CSV table of C-alpha atoms and ligand atoms in Angstrom, one decimal:
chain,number,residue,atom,x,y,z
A,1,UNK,CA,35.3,-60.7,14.0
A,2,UNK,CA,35.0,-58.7,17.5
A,3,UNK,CA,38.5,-57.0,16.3
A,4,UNK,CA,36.5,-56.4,12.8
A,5,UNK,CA,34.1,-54.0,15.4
A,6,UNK,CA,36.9,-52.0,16.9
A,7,UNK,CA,38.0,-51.0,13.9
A,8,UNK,CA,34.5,-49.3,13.0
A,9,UNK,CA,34.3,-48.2,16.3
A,10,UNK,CA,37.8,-46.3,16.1
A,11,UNK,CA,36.7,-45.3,12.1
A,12,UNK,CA,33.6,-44.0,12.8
A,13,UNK,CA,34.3,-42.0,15.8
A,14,UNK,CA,37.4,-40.4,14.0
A,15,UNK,CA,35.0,-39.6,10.8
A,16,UNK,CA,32.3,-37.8,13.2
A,17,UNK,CA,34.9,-35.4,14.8
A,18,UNK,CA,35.7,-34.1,11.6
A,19,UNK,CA,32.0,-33.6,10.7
A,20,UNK,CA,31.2,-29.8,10.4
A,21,UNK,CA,27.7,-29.8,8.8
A,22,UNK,CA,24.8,-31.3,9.2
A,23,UNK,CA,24.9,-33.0,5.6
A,24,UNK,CA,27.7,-34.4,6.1
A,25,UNK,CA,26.8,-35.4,9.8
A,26,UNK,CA,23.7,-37.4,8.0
A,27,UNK,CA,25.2,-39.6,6.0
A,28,UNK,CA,27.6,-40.7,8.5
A,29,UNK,CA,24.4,-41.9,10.6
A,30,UNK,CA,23.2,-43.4,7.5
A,31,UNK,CA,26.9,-45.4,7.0
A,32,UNK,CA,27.3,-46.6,10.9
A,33,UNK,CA,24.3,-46.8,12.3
A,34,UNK,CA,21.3,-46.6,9.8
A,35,UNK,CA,19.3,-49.8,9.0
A,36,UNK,CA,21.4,-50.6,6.2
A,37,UNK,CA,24.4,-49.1,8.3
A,38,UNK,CA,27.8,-51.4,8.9
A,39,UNK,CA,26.9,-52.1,12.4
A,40,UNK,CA,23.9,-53.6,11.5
A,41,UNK,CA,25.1,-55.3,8.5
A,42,UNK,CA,27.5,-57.0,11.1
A,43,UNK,CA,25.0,-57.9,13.7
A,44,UNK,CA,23.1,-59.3,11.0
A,45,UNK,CA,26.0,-61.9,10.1
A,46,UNK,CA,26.5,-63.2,13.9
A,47,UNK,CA,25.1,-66.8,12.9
A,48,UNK,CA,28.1,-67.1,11.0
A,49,UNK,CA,30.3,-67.0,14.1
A,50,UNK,CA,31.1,-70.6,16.3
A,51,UNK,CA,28.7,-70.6,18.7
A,52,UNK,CA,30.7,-70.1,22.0
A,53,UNK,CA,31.9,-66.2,20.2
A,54,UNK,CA,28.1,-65.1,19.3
A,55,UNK,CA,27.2,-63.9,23.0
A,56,UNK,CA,30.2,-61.7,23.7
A,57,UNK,CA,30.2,-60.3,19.8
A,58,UNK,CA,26.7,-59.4,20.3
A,59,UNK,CA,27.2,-58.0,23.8
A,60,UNK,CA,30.1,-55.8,22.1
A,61,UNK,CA,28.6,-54.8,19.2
A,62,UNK,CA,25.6,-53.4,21.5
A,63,UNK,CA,27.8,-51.6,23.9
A,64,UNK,CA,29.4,-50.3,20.5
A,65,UNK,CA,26.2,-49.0,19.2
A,66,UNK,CA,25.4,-47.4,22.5
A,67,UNK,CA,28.9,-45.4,22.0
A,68,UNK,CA,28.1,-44.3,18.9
A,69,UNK,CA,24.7,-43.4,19.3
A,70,UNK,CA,25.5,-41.1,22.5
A,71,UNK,CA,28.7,-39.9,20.0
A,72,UNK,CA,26.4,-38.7,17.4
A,73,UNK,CA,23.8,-36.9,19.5
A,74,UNK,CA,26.6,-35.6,21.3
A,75,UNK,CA,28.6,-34.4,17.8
A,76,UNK,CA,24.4,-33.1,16.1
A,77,UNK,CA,24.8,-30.5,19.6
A,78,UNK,CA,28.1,-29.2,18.1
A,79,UNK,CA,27.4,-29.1,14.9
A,80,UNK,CA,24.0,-27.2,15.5
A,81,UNK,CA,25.2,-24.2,17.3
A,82,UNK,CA,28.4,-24.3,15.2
A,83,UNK,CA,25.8,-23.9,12.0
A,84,UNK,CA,23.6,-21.7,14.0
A,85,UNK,CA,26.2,-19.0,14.9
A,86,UNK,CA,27.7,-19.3,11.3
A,87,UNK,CA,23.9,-18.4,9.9
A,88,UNK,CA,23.9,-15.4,12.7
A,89,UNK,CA,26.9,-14.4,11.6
A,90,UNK,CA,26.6,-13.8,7.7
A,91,UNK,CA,22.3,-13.1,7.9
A,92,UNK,CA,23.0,-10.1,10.5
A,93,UNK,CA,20.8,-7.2,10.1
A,94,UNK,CA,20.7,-4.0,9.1
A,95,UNK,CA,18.3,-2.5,11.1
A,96,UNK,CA,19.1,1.0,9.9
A,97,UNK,CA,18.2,0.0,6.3
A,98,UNK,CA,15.0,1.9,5.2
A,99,UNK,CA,11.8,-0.8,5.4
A,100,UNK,CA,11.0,-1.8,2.5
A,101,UNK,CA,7.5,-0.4,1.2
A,102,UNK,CA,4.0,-2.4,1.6
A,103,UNK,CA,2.3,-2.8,-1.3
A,104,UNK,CA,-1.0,-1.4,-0.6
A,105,UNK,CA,-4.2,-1.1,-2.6
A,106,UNK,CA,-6.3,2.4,-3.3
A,107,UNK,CA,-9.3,3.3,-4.5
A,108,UNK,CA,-9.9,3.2,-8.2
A,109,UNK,CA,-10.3,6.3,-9.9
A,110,UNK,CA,-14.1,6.4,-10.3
A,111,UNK,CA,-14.7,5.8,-7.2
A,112,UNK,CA,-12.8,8.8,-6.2
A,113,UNK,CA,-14.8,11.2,-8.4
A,114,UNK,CA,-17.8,9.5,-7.2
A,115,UNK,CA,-17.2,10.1,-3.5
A,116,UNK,CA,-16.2,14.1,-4.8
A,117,UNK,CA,-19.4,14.3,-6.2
A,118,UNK,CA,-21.2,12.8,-3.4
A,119,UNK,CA,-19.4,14.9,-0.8
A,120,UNK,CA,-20.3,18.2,-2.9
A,121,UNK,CA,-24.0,17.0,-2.9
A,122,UNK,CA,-24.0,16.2,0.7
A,123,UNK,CA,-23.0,19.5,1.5
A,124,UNK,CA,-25.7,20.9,-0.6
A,125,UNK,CA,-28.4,18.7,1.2
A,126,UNK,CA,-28.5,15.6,-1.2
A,127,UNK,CA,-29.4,12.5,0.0
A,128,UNK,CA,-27.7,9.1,-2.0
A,129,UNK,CA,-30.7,6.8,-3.6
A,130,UNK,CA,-29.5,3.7,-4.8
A,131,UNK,CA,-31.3,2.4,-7.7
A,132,UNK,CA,-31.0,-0.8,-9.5
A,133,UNK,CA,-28.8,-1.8,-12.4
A,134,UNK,CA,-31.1,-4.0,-13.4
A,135,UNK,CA,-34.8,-2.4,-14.8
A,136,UNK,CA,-37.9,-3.1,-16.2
A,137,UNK,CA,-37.9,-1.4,-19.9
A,138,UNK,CA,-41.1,0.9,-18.3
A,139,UNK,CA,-39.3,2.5,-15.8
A,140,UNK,CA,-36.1,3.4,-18.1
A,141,UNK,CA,-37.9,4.5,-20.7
A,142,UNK,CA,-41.8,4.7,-21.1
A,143,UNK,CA,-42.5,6.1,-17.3
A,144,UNK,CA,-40.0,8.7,-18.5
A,145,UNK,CA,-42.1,9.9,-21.5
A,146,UNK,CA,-40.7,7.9,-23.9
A,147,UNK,CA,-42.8,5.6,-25.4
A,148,UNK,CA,-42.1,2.1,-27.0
A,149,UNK,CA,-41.0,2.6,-30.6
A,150,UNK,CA,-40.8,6.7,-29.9
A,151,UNK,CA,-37.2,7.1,-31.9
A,152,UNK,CA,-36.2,9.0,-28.9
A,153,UNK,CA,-35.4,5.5,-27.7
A,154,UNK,CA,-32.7,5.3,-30.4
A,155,UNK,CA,-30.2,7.8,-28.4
A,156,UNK,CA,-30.1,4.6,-25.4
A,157,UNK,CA,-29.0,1.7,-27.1
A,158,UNK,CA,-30.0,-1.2,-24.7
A,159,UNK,CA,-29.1,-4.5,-23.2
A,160,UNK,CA,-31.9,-6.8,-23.5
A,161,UNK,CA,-32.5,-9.5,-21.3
A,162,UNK,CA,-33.7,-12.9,-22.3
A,163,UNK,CA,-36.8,-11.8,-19.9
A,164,UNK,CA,-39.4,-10.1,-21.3
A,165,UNK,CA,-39.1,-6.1,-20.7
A,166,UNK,CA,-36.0,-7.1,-18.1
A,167,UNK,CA,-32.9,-4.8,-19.4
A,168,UNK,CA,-30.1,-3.2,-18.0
A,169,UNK,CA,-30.7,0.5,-17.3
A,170,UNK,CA,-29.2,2.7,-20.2
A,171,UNK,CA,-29.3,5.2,-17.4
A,172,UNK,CA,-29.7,6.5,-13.9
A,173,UNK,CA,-32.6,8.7,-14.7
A,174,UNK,CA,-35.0,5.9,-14.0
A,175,UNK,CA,-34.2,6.2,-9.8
A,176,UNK,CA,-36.0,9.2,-10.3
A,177,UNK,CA,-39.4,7.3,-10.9
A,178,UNK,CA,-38.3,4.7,-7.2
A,179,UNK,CA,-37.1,8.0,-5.5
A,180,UNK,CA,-40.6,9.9,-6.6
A,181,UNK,CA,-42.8,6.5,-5.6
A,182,UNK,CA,-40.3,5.4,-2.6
A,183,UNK,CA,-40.1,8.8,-0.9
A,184,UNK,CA,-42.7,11.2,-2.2
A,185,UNK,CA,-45.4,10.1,0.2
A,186,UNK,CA,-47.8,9.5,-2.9
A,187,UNK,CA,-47.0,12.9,-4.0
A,188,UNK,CA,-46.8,14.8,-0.6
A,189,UNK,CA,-43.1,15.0,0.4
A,190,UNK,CA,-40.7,17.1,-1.4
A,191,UNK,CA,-37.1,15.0,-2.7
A,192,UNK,CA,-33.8,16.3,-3.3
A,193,UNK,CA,-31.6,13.4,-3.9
A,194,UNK,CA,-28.8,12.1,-5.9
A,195,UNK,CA,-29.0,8.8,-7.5
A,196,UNK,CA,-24.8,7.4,-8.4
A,197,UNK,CA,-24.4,4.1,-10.2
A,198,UNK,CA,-23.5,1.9,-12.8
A,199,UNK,CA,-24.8,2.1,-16.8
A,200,UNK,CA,-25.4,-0.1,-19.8
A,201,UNK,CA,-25.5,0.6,-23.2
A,202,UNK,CA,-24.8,-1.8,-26.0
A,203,UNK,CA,-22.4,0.0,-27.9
A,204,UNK,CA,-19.2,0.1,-29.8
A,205,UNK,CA,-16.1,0.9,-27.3
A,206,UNK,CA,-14.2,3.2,-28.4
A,207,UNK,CA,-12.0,5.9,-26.7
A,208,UNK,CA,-14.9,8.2,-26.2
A,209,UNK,CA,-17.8,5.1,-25.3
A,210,UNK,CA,-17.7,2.4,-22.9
A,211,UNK,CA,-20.4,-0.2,-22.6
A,212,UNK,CA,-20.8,0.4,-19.1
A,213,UNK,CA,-19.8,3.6,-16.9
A,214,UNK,CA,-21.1,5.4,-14.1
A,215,UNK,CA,-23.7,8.0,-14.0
A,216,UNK,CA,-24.8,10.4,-11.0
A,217,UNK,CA,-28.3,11.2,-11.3
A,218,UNK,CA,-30.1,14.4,-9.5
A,219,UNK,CA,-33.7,14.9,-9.0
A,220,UNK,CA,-35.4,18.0,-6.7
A,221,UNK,CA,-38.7,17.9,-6.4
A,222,UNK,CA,-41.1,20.8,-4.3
A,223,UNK,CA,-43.9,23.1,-4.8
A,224,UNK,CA,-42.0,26.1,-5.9
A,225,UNK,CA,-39.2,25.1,-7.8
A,226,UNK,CA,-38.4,26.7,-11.2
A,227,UNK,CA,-35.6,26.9,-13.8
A,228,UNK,CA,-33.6,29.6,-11.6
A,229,UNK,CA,-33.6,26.9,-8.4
A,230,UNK,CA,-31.5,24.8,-11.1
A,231,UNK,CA,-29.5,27.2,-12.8
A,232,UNK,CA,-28.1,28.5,-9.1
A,233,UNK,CA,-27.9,24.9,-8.4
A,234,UNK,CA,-25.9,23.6,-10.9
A,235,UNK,CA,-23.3,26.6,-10.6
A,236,UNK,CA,-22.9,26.2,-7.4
A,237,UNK,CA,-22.0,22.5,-7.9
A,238,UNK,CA,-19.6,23.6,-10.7
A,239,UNK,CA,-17.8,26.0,-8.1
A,240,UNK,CA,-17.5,24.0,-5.3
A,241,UNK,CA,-15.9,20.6,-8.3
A,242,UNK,CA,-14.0,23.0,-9.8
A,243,UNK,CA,-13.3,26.2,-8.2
A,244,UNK,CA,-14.9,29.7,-7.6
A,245,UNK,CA,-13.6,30.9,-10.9
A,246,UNK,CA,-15.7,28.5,-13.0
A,247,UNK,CA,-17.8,30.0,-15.4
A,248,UNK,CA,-21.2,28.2,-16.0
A,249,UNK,CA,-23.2,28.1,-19.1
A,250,UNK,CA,-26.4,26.6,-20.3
A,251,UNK,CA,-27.4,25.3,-23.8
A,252,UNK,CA,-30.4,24.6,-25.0
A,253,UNK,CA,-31.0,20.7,-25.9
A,254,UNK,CA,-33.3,18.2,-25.6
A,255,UNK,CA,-34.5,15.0,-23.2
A,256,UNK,CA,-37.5,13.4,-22.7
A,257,UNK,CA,-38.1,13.5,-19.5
A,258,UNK,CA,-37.1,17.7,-18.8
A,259,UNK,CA,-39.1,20.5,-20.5
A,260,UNK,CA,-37.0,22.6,-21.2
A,261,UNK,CA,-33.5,20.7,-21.2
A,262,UNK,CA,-30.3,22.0,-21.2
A,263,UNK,CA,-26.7,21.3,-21.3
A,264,UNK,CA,-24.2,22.9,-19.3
A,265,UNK,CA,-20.6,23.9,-20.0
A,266,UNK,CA,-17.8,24.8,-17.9
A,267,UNK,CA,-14.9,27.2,-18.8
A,268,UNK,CA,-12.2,24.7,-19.4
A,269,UNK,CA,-10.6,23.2,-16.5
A,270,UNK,CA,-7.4,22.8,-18.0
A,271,UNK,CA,-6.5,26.3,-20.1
A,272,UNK,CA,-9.1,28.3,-18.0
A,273,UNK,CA,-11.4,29.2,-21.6
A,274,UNK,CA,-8.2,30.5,-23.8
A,275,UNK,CA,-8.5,26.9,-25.9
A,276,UNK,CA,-6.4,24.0,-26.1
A,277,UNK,CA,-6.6,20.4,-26.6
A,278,UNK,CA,-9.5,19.1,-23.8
A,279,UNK,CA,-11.8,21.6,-25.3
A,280,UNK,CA,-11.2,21.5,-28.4
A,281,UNK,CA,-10.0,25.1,-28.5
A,282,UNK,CA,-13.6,26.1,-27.4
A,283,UNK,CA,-12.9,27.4,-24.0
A,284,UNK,CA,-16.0,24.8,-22.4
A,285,UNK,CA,-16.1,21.7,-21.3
A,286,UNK,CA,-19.7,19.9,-21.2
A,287,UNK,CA,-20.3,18.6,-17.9
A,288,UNK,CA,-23.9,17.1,-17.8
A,289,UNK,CA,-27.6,17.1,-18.6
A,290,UNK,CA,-30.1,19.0,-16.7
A,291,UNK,CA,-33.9,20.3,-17.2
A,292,UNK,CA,-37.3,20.9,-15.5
A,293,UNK,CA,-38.8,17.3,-14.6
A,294,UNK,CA,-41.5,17.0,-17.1
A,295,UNK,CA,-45.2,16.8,-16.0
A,296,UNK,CA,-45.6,13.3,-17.4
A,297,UNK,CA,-42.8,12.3,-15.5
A,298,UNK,CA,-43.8,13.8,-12.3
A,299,UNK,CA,-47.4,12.1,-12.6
A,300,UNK,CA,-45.3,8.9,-13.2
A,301,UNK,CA,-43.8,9.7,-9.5
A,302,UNK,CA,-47.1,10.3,-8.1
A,303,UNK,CA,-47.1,14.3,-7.9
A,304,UNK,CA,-49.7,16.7,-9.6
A,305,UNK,CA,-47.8,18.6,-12.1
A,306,UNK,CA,-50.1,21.3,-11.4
A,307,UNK,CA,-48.9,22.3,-8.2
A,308,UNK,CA,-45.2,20.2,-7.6
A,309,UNK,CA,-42.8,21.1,-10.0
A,310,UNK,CA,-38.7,19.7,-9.9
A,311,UNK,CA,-35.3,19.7,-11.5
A,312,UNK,CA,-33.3,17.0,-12.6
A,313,UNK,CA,-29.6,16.8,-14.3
A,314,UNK,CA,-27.4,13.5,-15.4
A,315,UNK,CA,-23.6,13.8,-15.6
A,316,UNK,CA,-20.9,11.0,-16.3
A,317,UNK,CA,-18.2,10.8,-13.6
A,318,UNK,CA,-15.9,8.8,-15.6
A,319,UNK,CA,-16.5,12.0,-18.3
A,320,UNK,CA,-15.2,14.7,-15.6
A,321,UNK,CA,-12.2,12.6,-14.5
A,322,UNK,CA,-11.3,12.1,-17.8
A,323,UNK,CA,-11.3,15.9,-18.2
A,324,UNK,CA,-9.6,16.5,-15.4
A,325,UNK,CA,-6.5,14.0,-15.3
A,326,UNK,CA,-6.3,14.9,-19.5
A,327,UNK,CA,-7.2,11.1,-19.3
A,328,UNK,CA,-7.4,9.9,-23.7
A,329,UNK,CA,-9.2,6.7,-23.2
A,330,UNK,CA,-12.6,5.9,-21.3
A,331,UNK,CA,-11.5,2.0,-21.9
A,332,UNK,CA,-9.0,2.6,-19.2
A,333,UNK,CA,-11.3,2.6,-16.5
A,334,UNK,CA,-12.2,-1.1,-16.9
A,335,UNK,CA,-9.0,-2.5,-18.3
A,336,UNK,CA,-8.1,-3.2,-14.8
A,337,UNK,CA,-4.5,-2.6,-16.3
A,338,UNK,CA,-2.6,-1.3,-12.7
A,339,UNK,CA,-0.1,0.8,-15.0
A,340,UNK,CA,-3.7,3.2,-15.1
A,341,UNK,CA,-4.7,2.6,-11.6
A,342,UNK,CA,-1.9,3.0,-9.7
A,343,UNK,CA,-1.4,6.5,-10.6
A,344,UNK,CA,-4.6,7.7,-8.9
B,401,DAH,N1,-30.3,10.4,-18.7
B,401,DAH,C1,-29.5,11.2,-19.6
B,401,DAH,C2,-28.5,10.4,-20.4
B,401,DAH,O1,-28.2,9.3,-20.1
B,401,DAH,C3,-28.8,12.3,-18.8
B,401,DAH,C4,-29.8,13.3,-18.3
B,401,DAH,C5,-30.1,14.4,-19.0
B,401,DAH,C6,-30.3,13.1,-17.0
B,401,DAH,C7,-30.9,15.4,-18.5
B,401,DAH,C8,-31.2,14.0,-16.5
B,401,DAH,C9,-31.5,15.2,-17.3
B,401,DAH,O2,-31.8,13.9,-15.4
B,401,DAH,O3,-32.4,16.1,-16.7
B,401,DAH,O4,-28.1,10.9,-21.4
């Protein structure tokens, strides 16, 4: 029996030397000394020995253990820093390699435009009001001269809202009516601000309508202000969005809530007026809205129409970067597909 344990002894420490890794290095613990390991197995068969043998087998057997053990934490050094400096050896770096790029988010293209038209209003002394997305049916339409059942209504088609008279605004234009009541000082102060933000209309989508897109709203309001104030105005806007060159032209049209209304064109952005595909071989590209705030409207806000008079314009953001990347689709926007995004 006790020669039975200097033959593991001499097996297992020859097997550990030739241990290399730290696989291998396990299951020789596992074979010698684990629970189910050969020493123990041995130990565990001691009451079969004569009496008089079991004190020095068991004495052995634990000095034999103690070898082993101090072996194996000995050999788990080597065979650490010997896998260690193999590791080191085949991961070395390049550090001249090129890093490899971050992944990094930007802003989405709406907001982009939005901030361009912000800055350009800035400049021009108008404040940013921010209006609710989510309106009373008065304020979007009837404050704004059209009345309930008026078949003006029919050019906003609307997203009701199982509360009564609770909708989602079809349109920025009514911030002007919170701008006029907020800031007018019951119809004292003069405004010039510019109300940006999101839209609803329940509509088809297609490539040219989205059920939701931004709109940047404008509103002046003072004692003198007439339809020259807004012409000037709105050209200088154009020049400073699109460059001195820009030509500027008003239609006549009709809203509401201006009298008169117009629409303005630009001289096309991409061929510069000589036609092509963005206009439509016209030369102008329509770029928003505008009129002299109607008297109902301004008595809405709390000014007497008789002596305050104002401008106000609407134009669709999403619209003039469309125009200007030669973008096809106005789904893109909120297809959150990065293919679109991540070129902006
Ligand atoms: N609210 C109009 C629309 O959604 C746009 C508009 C036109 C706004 C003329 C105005 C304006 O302030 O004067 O179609």
């Amino acid at each position: 029996m006790t020669d039975n344990l200097e033959m593991l002894l001499s097996e297992a420490l020859t097997g550990l030397e030739n241990i290399q890794d730290s696989g291998s290095l396990q299951k020789w613990e596992s074979q010698f000394l684990g629970k189910n390991g050969r020493l123990t197995q041995m130990l565990k068969g001691i009451g079969k020995l004569p009496p008089e043998q079991r004190a020095d087998f068991g004495k052995r057997a634990n000095e034999i253990k103690q070898t082993l053990t101090e072996a194996y934490e000995q050999h788990t050094e080597i065979v650490r820093q010997h896998e260690l400096g193999k590791a080191l050896e085949e991961g070395e770096l390049d550090v001249t390699l090129p890093g490899r790029p971050v992944q990094r988010g930007g802003l989405h293209p709406s907001t982009r435009i939005l901030r361009q038209i912000q800055a350009i209003w800035a400049e021009m002394g108008f404040q940013v009001y921010t209006s609710r997305d989510v309106e009373d049916d008065d304020t979007n339409f009837t404050l704004l001269n059209i009345p309930p059942h008026h078949p003006a209504r029919d050019m906003w088609d609307t997203f009701y809202t199982t509360q009564e008279g609770v909708i989602l605004r079809t349109h920025t234009s009514p911030g002007q009516i919170h701008a006029m009541r907020d800031y007018g000082g019951n119809g004292t102060q003069p405004i010039r601000v510019i109300l940006p933000g999101m839209c609803y209309r329940y509509e088809q989508m297609t490539a040219r309508s989205e059920i939701q897109f931004n709109q940047v709203e404008g509103l002046a309001v003072g004692r003198h202000i007439t339809m020259t104030d807004l012409k000037g105005t709105i050209a200088d806007f154009a020049r400073r969005l699109y460059g001195e060159d820009t030509k500027v032209r008003y239609r006549a049209s009709h809203f509401p809530f201006t009298e008169p209304s117009m629409e303005v064109d630009v001289s096309c952005t991409l061929c510069g007026g000589k036609g092509c595909n963005v206009c439509k071989y016209t030369g102008w590209i329509e770029i928003m809205g505008c009129g002299m705030v109607h008297p109902v409207v301004l008595q809405n806000g709390g000014y007497d129409p008789t002596e305050w008079s104002g401008f106000a314009f609407g134009m669709g953001p999403e619209r003039i970067a469309m125009r200007k990347h030669d973008i096809k689709d106005i789904r893109y926007f909120w297809s959150g597909d990065l293919r679109f995004l991540e070129q902006f």
